[in-house]
Tab-separated table of C-alpha atoms in Angstrom:
chain	number	residue	atom	x	y	z
X	1	MET	CA	-5.548	-15.826	1.419
X	2	SER	CA	-2.378	-14.161	-0.544
X	3	ASP	CA	-4.367	-13.140	-3.294
X	4	THR	CA	-6.316	-10.590	-1.145
X	5	LEU	CA	-5.934	-7.320	-2.900
X	6	VAL	CA	-8.320	-5.420	-0.580
X	7	SER	CA	-9.917	-5.939	2.501
X	8	LEU	CA	-12.551	-4.489	4.632
X	9	ARG	CA	-13.070	-4.969	8.207
X	10	ASN	CA	-16.646	-3.931	9.775
X	11	ILE	CA	-16.936	-0.967	7.760
X	12	LYS	CA	-19.750	1.809	9.682
X	13	LYS	CA	-20.447	4.479	8.084
X	14	SER	CA	-23.530	6.570	8.644
X	15	TYR	CA	-25.125	10.199	6.866
X	16	GLY	CA	-26.707	12.226	10.484
X	17	ARG	CA	-29.123	9.052	11.437
X	18	LYS	CA	-28.991	6.848	7.708
X	19	ILE	CA	-26.886	4.124	8.306
X	20	ALA	CA	-25.005	3.751	4.844
X	21	LEU	CA	-22.687	0.661	5.496
X	22	ASP	CA	-23.206	-1.380	8.762
X	23	ASP	CA	-20.359	-3.851	9.646
X	24	LEU	CA	-19.196	-4.802	6.492
X	25	SER	CA	-16.636	-6.882	5.927
X	26	VAL	CA	-15.878	-8.146	2.468
X	27	ASP	CA	-11.863	-9.074	0.800
X	28	LEU	CA	-11.193	-8.766	-2.781
X	29	PHE	CA	-9.300	-11.409	-4.333
X	30	LYS	CA	-6.552	-10.051	-7.282
X	31	GLY	CA	-7.901	-10.526	-10.769
X	32	GLN	CA	-12.067	-11.232	-10.176
X	33	ILE	CA	-14.408	-9.538	-12.053
X	34	ILE	CA	-17.266	-8.615	-9.310
X	35	GLY	CA	-20.762	-7.437	-9.246
X	36	LEU	CA	-22.156	-5.006	-6.909
X	37	PHE	CA	-25.699	-5.202	-7.179
X	38	GLY	CA	-28.446	-3.879	-4.074
X	39	PRO	CA	-31.277	-1.193	-4.584
X	40	ASN	CA	-31.068	2.345	-4.489
X	41	GLY	CA	-29.583	3.616	-0.843
X	42	CYS	CA	-28.212	0.358	-0.324
X	43	GLY	CA	-24.735	1.593	0.260
X	44	LYS	CA	-22.927	0.374	-2.822
X	45	THR	CA	-21.479	4.058	-3.799
X	46	THR	CA	-21.086	4.936	-0.228
X	47	LEU	CA	-18.721	1.662	-0.323
X	48	LEU	CA	-16.717	2.653	-3.861
X	49	LYS	CA	-16.108	5.881	-2.231
X	50	ILE	CA	-14.585	4.574	0.672
X	51	MET	CA	-12.369	2.576	-1.535
X	52	ALA	CA	-11.278	5.231	-3.727
X	53	GLY	CA	-10.608	7.390	-0.876
X	54	LEU	CA	-12.926	10.283	-1.051
X	55	ILE	CA	-14.837	9.219	2.535
X	56	HIS	CA	-12.736	9.076	5.932
X	57	ASP	CA	-15.317	9.547	8.045
X	58	TYR	CA	-15.990	5.818	8.776
X	59	ASN	CA	-15.492	3.323	11.589
X	60	GLY	CA	-13.700	-0.103	10.481
X	61	SER	CA	-10.443	-0.595	8.817
X	62	VAL	CA	-10.240	-0.451	5.146
X	63	LEU	CA	-6.531	-1.702	3.404
X	64	ILE	CA	-5.327	-1.623	0.005
X	65	ASP	CA	-2.379	-3.521	-1.148
X	66	GLY	CA	-1.460	-3.669	2.373
X	67	SER	CA	-2.197	0.456	2.823
X	68	PHE	CA	-4.790	2.709	4.246
X	69	PRO	CA	-6.573	4.493	1.643
X	70	SER	CA	-3.765	7.316	1.030
X	71	PRO	CA	-2.408	9.089	-1.970
X	72	GLU	CA	-0.292	5.815	-2.451
X	73	THR	CA	-3.121	3.890	-2.883
X	74	LYS	CA	-4.860	6.516	-4.795
X	75	GLN	CA	-1.954	5.743	-7.902
X	76	ILE	CA	-3.474	1.937	-8.243
X	77	VAL	CA	-7.339	2.335	-7.345
X	78	ALA	CA	-8.959	4.108	-10.733
X	79	PHE	CA	-12.518	4.951	-9.919
X	80	LEU	CA	-15.132	5.913	-12.228
X	81	PRO	CA	-17.846	7.859	-10.652
X	82	ASP	CA	-21.303	7.863	-11.856
X	83	ARG	CA	-21.649	11.388	-13.019
X	84	ILE	CA	-19.193	13.662	-15.651
X	85	PHE	CA	-16.417	14.460	-13.416
X	86	LEU	CA	-14.207	16.408	-15.555
X	87	TYR	CA	-13.488	20.391	-15.941
X	88	ASP	CA	-16.311	22.462	-18.151
X	89	TRP	CA	-12.936	23.732	-20.008
X	90	MET	CA	-11.403	20.018	-20.887
X	91	ASN	CA	-11.553	18.578	-24.625
X	92	ALA	CA	-10.759	15.050	-25.028
X	93	GLY	CA	-7.033	15.395	-25.951
X	94	GLN	CA	-6.947	18.006	-22.807
X	95	ALA	CA	-9.064	15.122	-20.917
X	96	LEU	CA	-6.187	12.690	-21.487
X	97	SER	CA	-3.304	14.744	-20.913
X	98	PHE	CA	-4.621	15.875	-17.416
X	99	PHE	CA	-4.413	12.041	-17.045
X	100	ARG	CA	-1.600	11.373	-18.319
X	101	ASP	CA	0.073	14.344	-15.979
X	102	PHE	CA	-1.395	12.641	-13.002
X	103	TYR	CA	-0.985	9.006	-13.089
X	104	ALA	CA	1.935	7.359	-13.843
X	105	ASP	CA	0.228	4.312	-14.866
X	106	PHE	CA	-1.667	6.047	-17.933
X	107	ASP	CA	-1.358	5.083	-21.101
X	108	TYR	CA	-1.811	7.900	-23.400
X	109	ASP	CA	-1.405	6.132	-26.604
X	110	LYS	CA	-4.054	3.575	-25.410
X	111	ALA	CA	-6.332	6.163	-24.614
X	112	LYS	CA	-6.061	8.041	-27.868
X	113	ALA	CA	-7.061	4.824	-29.751
X	114	LEU	CA	-9.845	4.534	-28.097
X	115	LEU	CA	-11.018	7.884	-28.391
X	116	GLU	CA	-11.029	6.805	-32.168
X	117	LYS	CA	-12.639	3.968	-31.453
X	118	PHE	CA	-15.415	5.655	-29.989
X	119	SER	CA	-15.383	8.749	-33.041
X	120	LEU	CA	-14.173	10.700	-30.388
X	121	SER	CA	-12.139	13.938	-31.502
X	122	SER	CA	-9.801	15.164	-29.258
X	123	LYS	CA	-11.075	18.274	-29.869
X	124	ASP	CA	-14.084	17.592	-29.424
X	125	LYS	CA	-15.349	19.823	-25.966
X	126	ILE	CA	-16.453	17.620	-23.277
X	127	LYS	CA	-19.375	19.920	-22.187
X	128	SER	CA	-20.602	19.655	-25.645
X	129	MET	CA	-20.729	15.963	-25.808
X	130	SER	CA	-23.863	13.939	-25.652
X	131	LYS	CA	-23.752	11.993	-21.956
X	132	GLY	CA	-23.408	8.442	-24.175
X	133	MET	CA	-20.211	10.415	-25.540
X	134	GLN	CA	-18.769	11.732	-22.010
X	135	GLU	CA	-19.305	8.315	-20.449
X	136	LYS	CA	-17.386	6.996	-23.607
X	137	LEU	CA	-14.721	9.377	-22.961
X	138	LEU	CA	-14.989	8.584	-19.059
X	139	LEU	CA	-14.286	4.499	-19.820
X	140	SER	CA	-11.431	5.569	-22.125
X	141	LEU	CA	-9.446	7.604	-19.461
X	142	ILE	CA	-10.442	4.998	-16.654
X	143	MET	CA	-9.423	1.736	-18.768
X	144	SER	CA	-6.263	3.090	-19.618
X	145	ARG	CA	-4.921	3.159	-16.747
X	146	LYS	CA	-3.283	0.120	-15.691
X	147	ALA	CA	-4.566	0.210	-12.081
X	148	LYS	CA	-4.690	-2.583	-10.110
X	149	LEU	CA	-8.155	-1.732	-8.732
X	150	TYR	CA	-11.062	-0.653	-10.666
X	151	LEU	CA	-14.275	0.796	-8.977
X	152	LEU	CA	-17.023	1.439	-11.293
X	153	ASP	CA	-19.889	2.601	-10.470
X	154	GLU	CA	-22.744	2.801	-12.857
X	155	PRO	CA	-20.772	2.776	-15.728
X	156	LEU	CA	-23.192	1.903	-18.492
X	157	ALA	CA	-26.208	4.428	-17.317
X	158	GLY	CA	-26.078	6.872	-20.027
X	159	VAL	CA	-25.133	4.233	-22.962
X	160	ASP	CA	-27.701	2.911	-25.237
X	161	PRO	CA	-28.002	-0.881	-25.278
X	162	ALA	CA	-26.622	-1.340	-29.176
X	163	ALA	CA	-23.367	0.048	-27.715
X	164	ARG	CA	-22.897	-1.942	-24.238
X	165	GLU	CA	-21.916	-4.931	-25.511
X	166	ALA	CA	-18.866	-3.146	-26.947
X	167	ILE	CA	-18.294	-1.501	-24.567
X	168	LEU	CA	-18.309	-4.407	-22.126
X	169	ASP	CA	-16.003	-6.208	-24.366
X	170	PHE	CA	-13.484	-3.183	-24.334
X	171	ILE	CA	-13.550	-3.051	-20.363
X	172	LEU	CA	-12.676	-7.213	-20.346
X	173	GLN	CA	-9.754	-6.826	-22.731
X	174	ASN	CA	-8.787	-3.505	-21.209
X	175	HIS	CA	-7.831	-4.572	-17.802
X	176	SER	CA	-4.781	-6.355	-16.460
X	177	LYS	CA	-5.535	-10.012	-15.980
X	178	ASP	CA	-4.364	-9.984	-11.484
X	179	SER	CA	-6.521	-6.487	-11.505
X	180	ILE	CA	-9.641	-6.105	-9.689
X	181	ILE	CA	-13.048	-4.879	-11.119
X	182	LEU	CA	-15.452	-4.557	-8.835
X	183	MET	CA	-18.822	-3.027	-10.684
X	184	ALA	CA	-21.870	-1.199	-9.197
X	185	THR	CA	-24.481	-1.543	-11.541
X	186	HIS	CA	-28.309	-1.982	-11.989
X	187	LEU	CA	-28.164	-3.579	-15.613
X	188	ILE	CA	-27.912	-7.385	-13.858
X	189	ASN	CA	-29.062	-8.744	-17.493
X	190	ASP	CA	-27.333	-7.114	-19.694
X	191	LEU	CA	-23.568	-7.768	-17.495
X	192	GLU	CA	-24.159	-10.916	-15.771
X	193	GLN	CA	-21.980	-13.059	-17.987
X	194	MET	CA	-19.334	-11.077	-17.675
X	195	PHE	CA	-19.003	-11.244	-13.650
X	196	GLU	CA	-17.200	-14.102	-11.721
X	197	ARG	CA	-18.154	-13.013	-8.489
X	198	VAL	CA	-21.479	-11.543	-7.268
X	199	VAL	CA	-21.975	-9.088	-4.318
X	200	PHE	CA	-25.580	-8.546	-3.254
X	201	MET	CA	-26.271	-5.408	-0.990
X	202	GLY	CA	-28.820	-4.139	1.254
X	203	GLU	CA	-29.660	-1.494	3.947
X	204	GLY	CA	-25.615	-1.239	4.683
X	205	ARG	CA	-24.453	-5.310	4.616
X	206	VAL	CA	-23.561	-7.428	1.922
X	207	LEU	CA	-26.759	-10.354	1.703
X	208	VAL	CA	-24.684	-12.275	-0.862
X	209	ASP	CA	-21.322	-13.301	-1.806
X	210	ASP	CA	-20.762	-15.832	-4.241
X	211	SER	CA	-18.888	-17.188	-7.375
X	212	VAL	CA	-21.460	-17.023	-10.786
X	213	GLU	CA	-20.768	-20.253	-11.234
X	214	ASN	CA	-22.053	-21.259	-7.155
X	215	ILE	CA	-25.221	-19.140	-8.222
X	216	LYS	CA	-25.442	-21.123	-11.424
X	217	SER	CA	-24.817	-24.271	-10.224
X	218	ARG	CA	-28.466	-23.949	-8.696
X	219	GLY	CA	-30.203	-23.853	-11.534
X	220	VAL	CA	-30.820	-19.594	-11.758
X	221	SER	CA	-29.735	-16.884	-13.067
X	222	ILE	CA	-28.113	-14.169	-11.459
X	223	GLU	CA	-31.252	-11.921	-11.568
X	224	ASP	CA	-33.578	-14.669	-10.475
X	225	ALA	CA	-30.955	-14.553	-7.819
X	226	PHE	CA	-31.108	-11.180	-6.930
X	227	LYS	CA	-35.195	-11.124	-7.238
X	228	GLU	CA	-34.999	-14.045	-4.792
X	229	VAL	CA	-32.639	-11.681	-2.321
X	230	PHE	CA	-34.939	-9.188	-2.128
X	231	ARG	CA	-37.929	-10.107	-2.712
X	232	HIS	CA	-38.275	-10.978	0.808
X	233	ASP	CA	-37.613	-8.813	4.195
X	234	ALA	CA	-34.190	-10.186	4.311
X	235	TRP	CA	-32.871	-6.513	3.318
U	1	MET	CA	6.474	17.879	-9.276
U	2	MET	CA	2.484	16.843	-8.493
U	3	LEU	CA	2.134	20.564	-6.738
U	4	GLY	CA	3.129	21.978	-10.005
U	5	LYS	CA	1.004	20.257	-12.138
U	6	LEU	CA	-1.962	20.475	-9.628
U	7	ILE	CA	-1.114	24.353	-9.617
U	8	LYS	CA	-0.465	24.338	-13.645
U	9	ASN	CA	-4.381	22.720	-14.437
U	10	ASP	CA	-5.938	25.424	-11.121
U	11	ILE	CA	-4.268	28.261	-13.511
U	12	LYS	CA	-5.875	27.024	-16.494
U	13	THR	CA	-9.283	26.594	-14.776
U	14	GLY	CA	-8.964	30.250	-13.800
U	15	LEU	CA	-8.032	31.625	-16.973
U	16	TYR	CA	-11.071	29.775	-18.511
U	17	THR	CA	-13.272	31.144	-15.790
U	18	VAL	CA	-12.094	34.716	-16.247
U	19	ALA	CA	-11.490	34.901	-19.524
U	20	ASN	CA	-14.732	36.523	-20.525
U	21	VAL	CA	-14.518	39.613	-18.704
U	22	TYR	CA	-10.966	40.470	-19.444
U	23	PHE	CA	-11.655	40.303	-23.028
U	24	ALA	CA	-14.850	42.775	-22.380
U	25	ALA	CA	-11.939	44.730	-20.726
U	26	PHE	CA	-9.934	44.836	-23.984
U	27	VAL	CA	-12.788	45.323	-26.012
U	28	ALA	CA	-13.311	48.561	-24.315
U	29	ILE	CA	-10.042	49.516	-24.266
U	30	ALA	CA	-9.567	48.935	-27.901
U	31	PHE	CA	-12.790	51.191	-28.493
U	32	MET	CA	-11.308	53.836	-26.782
U	33	MET	CA	-8.682	53.774	-28.791
U	34	PHE	CA	-10.888	53.870	-31.898
U	35	GLY	CA	-12.159	57.134	-30.076
U	36	VAL	CA	-9.410	58.762	-30.272
U	37	LEU	CA	-8.080	58.054	-33.952
U	38	ALA	CA	-11.659	58.784	-35.102
U	39	LYS	CA	-11.496	61.649	-32.779
U	40	SER	CA	-14.962	60.642	-31.786
U	41	GLY	CA	-16.047	62.655	-27.988
U	42	THR	CA	-19.287	60.178	-28.078
U	43	ILE	CA	-17.130	56.834	-28.430
U	44	LYS	CA	-14.112	57.919	-25.703
U	45	VAL	CA	-17.023	58.580	-23.382
U	46	LEU	CA	-18.688	55.386	-23.447
U	47	SER	CA	-15.749	53.317	-23.670
U	48	SER	CA	-14.233	55.129	-20.668
U	49	VAL	CA	-17.674	54.304	-18.517
U	50	ALA	CA	-17.917	50.720	-20.082
U	51	LEU	CA	-14.069	50.104	-19.240
U	52	SER	CA	-14.808	51.612	-15.604
U	53	VAL	CA	-17.721	49.534	-15.257
U	54	ILE	CA	-15.718	46.239	-16.430
U	55	MET	CA	-13.402	46.794	-13.899
U	56	VAL	CA	-15.620	47.110	-10.988
U	57	VAL	CA	-17.156	43.895	-12.459
U	58	ILE	CA	-13.823	42.114	-12.490
U	59	LEU	CA	-13.125	42.988	-9.047
U	60	VAL	CA	-16.445	41.392	-7.578
U	61	PHE	CA	-16.695	38.445	-10.362
U	62	THR	CA	-12.693	37.431	-9.241
U	63	PHE	CA	-13.933	37.174	-6.146
U	64	PHE	CA	-17.124	35.409	-7.066
U	65	ALA	CA	-15.144	33.210	-8.899
U	66	VAL	CA	-12.473	31.786	-6.685
U	67	ILE	CA	-15.477	30.905	-4.187
U	68	SER	CA	-17.044	28.780	-7.365
U	69	MET	CA	-13.724	27.703	-8.924
U	70	PHE	CA	-12.890	25.943	-5.315
U	71	ASN	CA	-16.420	25.032	-4.449
U	72	LYS	CA	-16.623	22.933	-8.096
U	73	SER	CA	-13.696	21.382	-7.988
U	74	VAL	CA	-13.269	19.867	-4.224
U	75	TYR	CA	-17.373	19.718	-3.022
U	76	GLY	CA	-19.087	19.240	-6.246
U	77	ASN	CA	-18.857	17.211	-9.364
U	78	VAL	CA	-14.646	17.573	-10.364
U	79	GLY	CA	-14.024	16.578	-6.783
U	80	TYR	CA	-14.238	13.402	-7.578
U	81	LEU	CA	-11.840	14.038	-9.858
U	82	THR	CA	-9.536	16.552	-7.586
U	83	LEU	CA	-10.005	13.866	-4.465
U	84	THR	CA	-8.827	10.873	-6.216
U	85	LEU	CA	-5.276	12.130	-7.643
U	86	PRO	CA	-2.220	10.478	-5.829
U	87	VAL	CA	-1.534	13.886	-4.097
U	88	LYS	CA	-1.812	14.876	-0.637
U	89	GLU	CA	-4.799	17.187	0.725
U	90	TRP	CA	-2.429	19.815	1.578
U	91	GLN	CA	-1.220	20.442	-1.868
U	92	ILE	CA	-4.676	20.471	-3.379
U	93	VAL	CA	-5.023	23.841	-0.560
U	94	PHE	CA	-2.061	25.251	-1.878
U	95	SER	CA	-2.534	25.157	-5.492
U	96	LYS	CA	-6.062	26.427	-4.597
U	97	THR	CA	-5.284	29.523	-2.171
U	98	LEU	CA	-2.163	30.523	-4.550
U	99	THR	CA	-4.247	30.771	-7.782
U	100	GLY	CA	-6.442	32.445	-5.375
U	101	ILE	CA	-3.975	35.285	-4.374
U	102	LEU	CA	-2.681	35.460	-8.012
U	103	PHE	CA	-6.281	35.993	-9.865
U	104	ILE	CA	-7.533	38.543	-6.632
U	105	LEU	CA	-4.212	40.043	-7.380
U	106	ILE	CA	-4.631	40.513	-10.811
U	107	SER	CA	-7.790	41.934	-10.357
U	108	TYR	CA	-6.177	44.374	-7.865
U	109	ILE	CA	-3.384	45.493	-10.334
U	110	SER	CA	-5.662	46.021	-13.389
U	111	PHE	CA	-8.305	47.891	-11.827
U	112	ILE	CA	-5.230	50.430	-10.467
U	113	THR	CA	-3.766	50.187	-13.815
U	114	SER	CA	-7.319	50.777	-15.718
U	115	ASN	CA	-7.891	54.171	-13.193
U	116	ALA	CA	-4.608	54.787	-14.266
U	117	PHE	CA	-4.788	54.672	-17.811
U	118	LEU	CA	-8.314	56.608	-17.355
U	119	PHE	CA	-7.026	59.334	-16.001
U	120	VAL	CA	-4.745	59.942	-18.329
U	121	TYR	CA	-6.942	59.184	-20.975
U	122	ILE	CA	-9.788	61.687	-19.743
U	123	LEU	CA	-7.604	64.013	-18.467
U	124	GLY	CA	-4.604	63.784	-20.671
U	125	GLN	CA	-1.985	66.608	-20.776
U	126	LYS	CA	-3.328	68.240	-18.258
U	127	GLY	CA	-3.799	65.121	-16.050
U	128	MET	CA	-0.125	64.910	-15.868
U	129	GLN	CA	0.439	68.640	-15.093
U	130	THR	CA	-1.630	68.288	-12.004
U	131	VAL	CA	0.251	65.217	-10.676
U	132	ILE	CA	3.513	67.028	-11.470
U	133	GLU	CA	2.414	70.107	-9.687
U	134	LEU	CA	0.843	67.813	-6.516
U	135	TRP	CA	4.408	66.144	-6.111
U	136	GLN	CA	6.486	69.485	-6.075
U	137	GLN	CA	3.817	71.060	-3.812
U	138	MET	CA	4.224	67.931	-1.412
U	139	GLU	CA	8.065	68.544	-1.591
U	140	ILE	CA	7.842	72.265	-0.601
U	141	MET	CA	5.623	71.240	2.218
U	142	GLY	CA	8.286	68.779	3.514
U	143	LEU	CA	6.268	65.935	2.934
U	144	PRO	CA	7.840	62.532	2.893
U	145	SER	CA	10.451	62.150	-0.166
U	146	ARG	CA	10.428	60.171	-2.788
U	147	GLU	CA	12.716	57.525	-1.869
U	148	THR	CA	10.175	57.577	1.457
U	149	LEU	CA	7.101	56.980	-0.342
U	150	GLU	CA	8.671	54.724	-2.631
U	151	LEU	CA	9.336	52.085	-0.193
U	152	TYR	CA	6.409	52.681	1.450
U	153	LEU	CA	4.554	51.916	-0.953
U	154	ILE	CA	6.423	48.558	-1.676
U	155	MET	CA	6.067	47.704	1.750
U	156	LYS	CA	2.392	48.913	1.723
U	157	SER	CA	1.901	46.332	-1.369
U	158	LEU	CA	3.569	43.640	0.789
U	159	THR	CA	0.829	44.016	3.247
U	160	GLY	CA	-1.735	44.580	0.771
U	161	LEU	CA	-0.246	40.780	-0.704
U	162	ILE	CA	-1.455	39.225	3.009
U	163	ALA	CA	-4.325	40.823	2.936
U	164	VAL	CA	-5.037	38.592	-0.424
U	165	PHE	CA	-3.870	35.310	1.325
U	166	PHE	CA	-5.966	36.379	4.390
U	167	THR	CA	-9.260	36.844	2.178
U	168	VAL	CA	-8.225	33.778	0.108
U	169	SER	CA	-7.749	31.697	2.847
U	170	SER	CA	-10.759	32.950	4.242
U	171	LEU	CA	-12.548	32.173	1.807
U	172	ILE	CA	-11.416	28.408	1.256
U	173	ILE	CA	-12.350	27.832	4.766
U	174	ALA	CA	-15.706	29.122	4.580
U	175	VAL	CA	-17.164	27.081	1.237
U	176	SER	CA	-15.318	23.989	3.431
U	177	LEU	CA	-17.266	24.583	6.663
U	178	VAL	CA	-20.254	25.223	4.560
U	179	ASN	CA	-20.341	22.209	2.726
U	180	VAL	CA	-18.902	19.906	5.665
U	181	SER	CA	-21.309	21.123	8.214
U	182	GLY	CA	-24.734	20.151	6.286
U	183	ILE	CA	-25.780	23.465	5.406
U	184	ASP	CA	-24.226	23.643	1.789
U	185	LYS	CA	-27.964	24.308	0.269
U	186	PHE	CA	-27.329	27.896	1.186
U	187	GLY	CA	-24.518	27.685	-1.287
U	188	THR	CA	-22.414	30.795	-2.382
U	189	ILE	CA	-24.896	33.048	0.210
U	190	GLY	CA	-23.598	30.862	3.094
U	191	SER	CA	-20.130	30.633	2.446
U	192	ILE	CA	-20.148	34.589	2.149
U	193	LEU	CA	-21.945	34.826	5.520
U	194	ILE	CA	-19.295	32.411	7.281
U	195	PHE	CA	-16.871	34.581	5.031
U	196	ALA	CA	-17.651	37.754	6.263
U	197	LEU	CA	-18.523	36.796	10.319
U	198	LEU	CA	-15.001	34.950	9.835
U	199	THR	CA	-12.894	38.287	8.779
U	200	GLY	CA	-14.401	40.243	10.713
U	201	PHE	CA	-13.774	38.592	13.988
U	202	LEU	CA	-10.273	37.551	12.721
U	203	THR	CA	-9.317	41.172	11.560
U	204	SER	CA	-10.841	42.980	14.725
U	205	LEU	CA	-8.353	40.263	16.813
U	206	ALA	CA	-5.701	40.810	14.841
U	207	ASN	CA	-5.822	44.750	15.206
U	208	LYS	CA	-6.436	44.348	18.806
U	209	ILE	CA	-3.338	42.540	19.322
U	210	GLY	CA	-1.425	44.622	16.581
U	211	LYS	CA	-1.915	47.937	19.041
U	212	MET	CA	-1.637	45.901	22.155
U	213	ILE	CA	2.113	45.004	20.813
U	214	ASN	CA	2.692	47.895	18.635
U	215	LEU	CA	5.550	46.982	16.454
U	216	ASN	CA	5.808	49.976	14.084
U	217	MET	CA	7.624	50.314	10.677
U	218	VAL	CA	9.211	53.370	10.394
U	219	ILE	CA	10.624	54.174	7.048
U	220	TYR	CA	12.894	57.167	6.397
U	221	GLY	CA	14.658	57.570	3.083
U	222	LYS	CA	16.073	53.945	2.391
U	223	SER	CA	15.845	53.267	5.589
U	224	VAL	CA	13.539	50.897	7.805
U	225	VAL	CA	13.239	50.880	11.611
U	226	PHE	CA	11.564	48.092	13.694
U	227	THR	CA	9.867	50.063	17.137
U	228	PHE	CA	7.487	49.585	19.901
U	229	SER	CA	7.717	53.412	21.012
U	230	ASN	CA	4.828	56.100	19.472
U	231	SER	CA	6.853	59.066	20.756
U	232	PHE	CA	9.854	58.015	18.538
U	233	VAL	CA	7.246	57.142	15.400
U	234	ALA	CA	5.516	60.524	16.048
U	235	ARG	CA	8.851	62.076	15.725
U	236	GLN	CA	10.006	60.801	12.852
U	237	ASN	CA	7.364	61.593	11.212
U	238	GLU	CA	7.619	65.161	11.602
U	239	LEU	CA	10.588	64.633	10.078
U	240	GLY	CA	9.152	63.219	6.861
U	241	ALA	CA	9.287	59.869	7.685
U	242	MET	CA	6.276	57.082	6.953
U	243	SER	CA	5.104	54.489	9.319
U	244	PHE	CA	2.440	52.048	10.270
U	245	GLU	CA	1.237	49.528	12.438
U	246	LEU	CA	2.824	45.785	11.890
U	247	SER	CA	1.881	43.033	13.823
U	248	ARG	CA	-1.474	42.945	13.049
U	249	TYR	CA	-0.050	41.793	9.451
U	250	PHE	CA	1.805	39.102	11.149
U	251	PHE	CA	-1.810	38.208	13.079
U	252	LEU	CA	-3.103	37.868	9.607
U	253	ILE	CA	-0.323	35.757	8.138
U	254	VAL	CA	-0.757	33.098	11.321
U	255	PHE	CA	-4.539	32.909	11.238
U	256	SER	CA	-4.419	32.597	7.132
U	257	LEU	CA	-2.286	29.925	7.691
U	258	CYS	CA	-4.247	28.143	10.532
U	259	LEU	CA	-7.471	28.846	8.031
U	260	CYS	CA	-5.523	26.682	5.928
U	261	ALA	CA	-4.631	24.069	7.861
U	262	ALA	CA	-8.189	23.557	8.870
U	263	ALA	CA	-9.638	23.803	5.436
U	264	THR	CA	-7.031	20.594	4.542
U	265	PHE	CA	-8.454	18.566	7.725
U	266	LEU	CA	-11.828	19.486	6.561
U	267	ILE	CA	-10.864	18.072	3.208
U	268	LYS	CA	-8.668	15.085	4.741
U	269	LYS	CA	-11.140	13.854	7.420
U	270	ARG	CA	-14.549	15.253	6.826
U	271	VAL	CA	-15.342	15.719	3.025
U	272	ASN	CA	-18.144	13.953	1.534
U	273	VAL	CA	-18.370	15.199	-2.236
U	274	LYS	CA	-21.761	14.672	-3.087
């Protein structure tokens, strides 16, 4: 398919004896918003880290826009990990300048506007922000890039339920239409309306890879489908 | 261009990390000045002792700061930022090494300068007189001329720079080895242990090979001669020249480059930011 942006083939990765990814193959197509679900330790974060170019010692083949993970692919991949990854000494404004320095696709004005929207000041020190505010800042930075592939690892874990909807709208409005958003999350209920496709992972393998439309046509919600898969011993 | 941005950012991080101890040194100096103006012996003594202690703290703190900065920004949470930047791994290692060298050099220079300052401050005019007399005695006894000594000090400073490069590259590979070998639970202590073993082994290796090759630099006035002959070195030294064995520093440079290349390899192939 010509719309394939990411192609993973037979990916195997283990940490010592623990197998994180077990012969995993999946393709991601341009313009999709994909939910990546699975229990803790099923390999979601490892998969995202491989695509982000953070892990290299795996078997199998990863192609992002036709290239192996490298500094070139990092120019088109925006990764939001599940932790605060900015320097202690930075304030919000310095974080914006840092991103502007390193990423050609970073829209500084958009990021500034987003800071205002989240009631964050450029002078706010990162280490003095609450976890929720830090996550809003990180999301602003990542979503202000015009990346081709957004990898979001638990982006709403520290955000209060009231702010989640606003952030979801914000994510949906702030990605280009032919980009991919791959979001690993446990918040199936809160987020299921935004996904077009879902991937369920268990023990390093893809157990279900289907469109939301197909799943819903069976008369079940994504959460029900998830419970159905993980209730059994399939994983 | 990206390399310049990395260096700029690493310098900012370094400044943020060491700023407090340098600020403490400036406060101590301010008190020393105040002691002179207020003619208070107690303030003069206390502030001098404080500056001496702070300068030792700066030396030790900078060493640990270099370890900490590299560890946090590559293998800690900030590694998620550093290693997803569109830059090559060697550029990351180059930038961290250069910044580490810079901050360790600044700490050495500050230490030497503050000691000179303390010498003048405590002994005043009498201290300066002692230095001048010592210098005159050296000239009378036919010891190396001022020109020889100046050039020797410049050359020795360059070898000092090589030693700092070797120290920083050893620190970087020690931190990397600890993080990729699964013994990261030992943290800084593990890094220092590997650093001590590595520097001990490589330094003695460089010294042994250096002695075998025995390339000497002989400085006399403004001229520099390279020789493998011990008798030539001895003759020149009797005439007031100064010399030192050079080839070990060449090997220290080679080892340092290999250590940086190994760190780059580990970051590229083995790193897993936790």
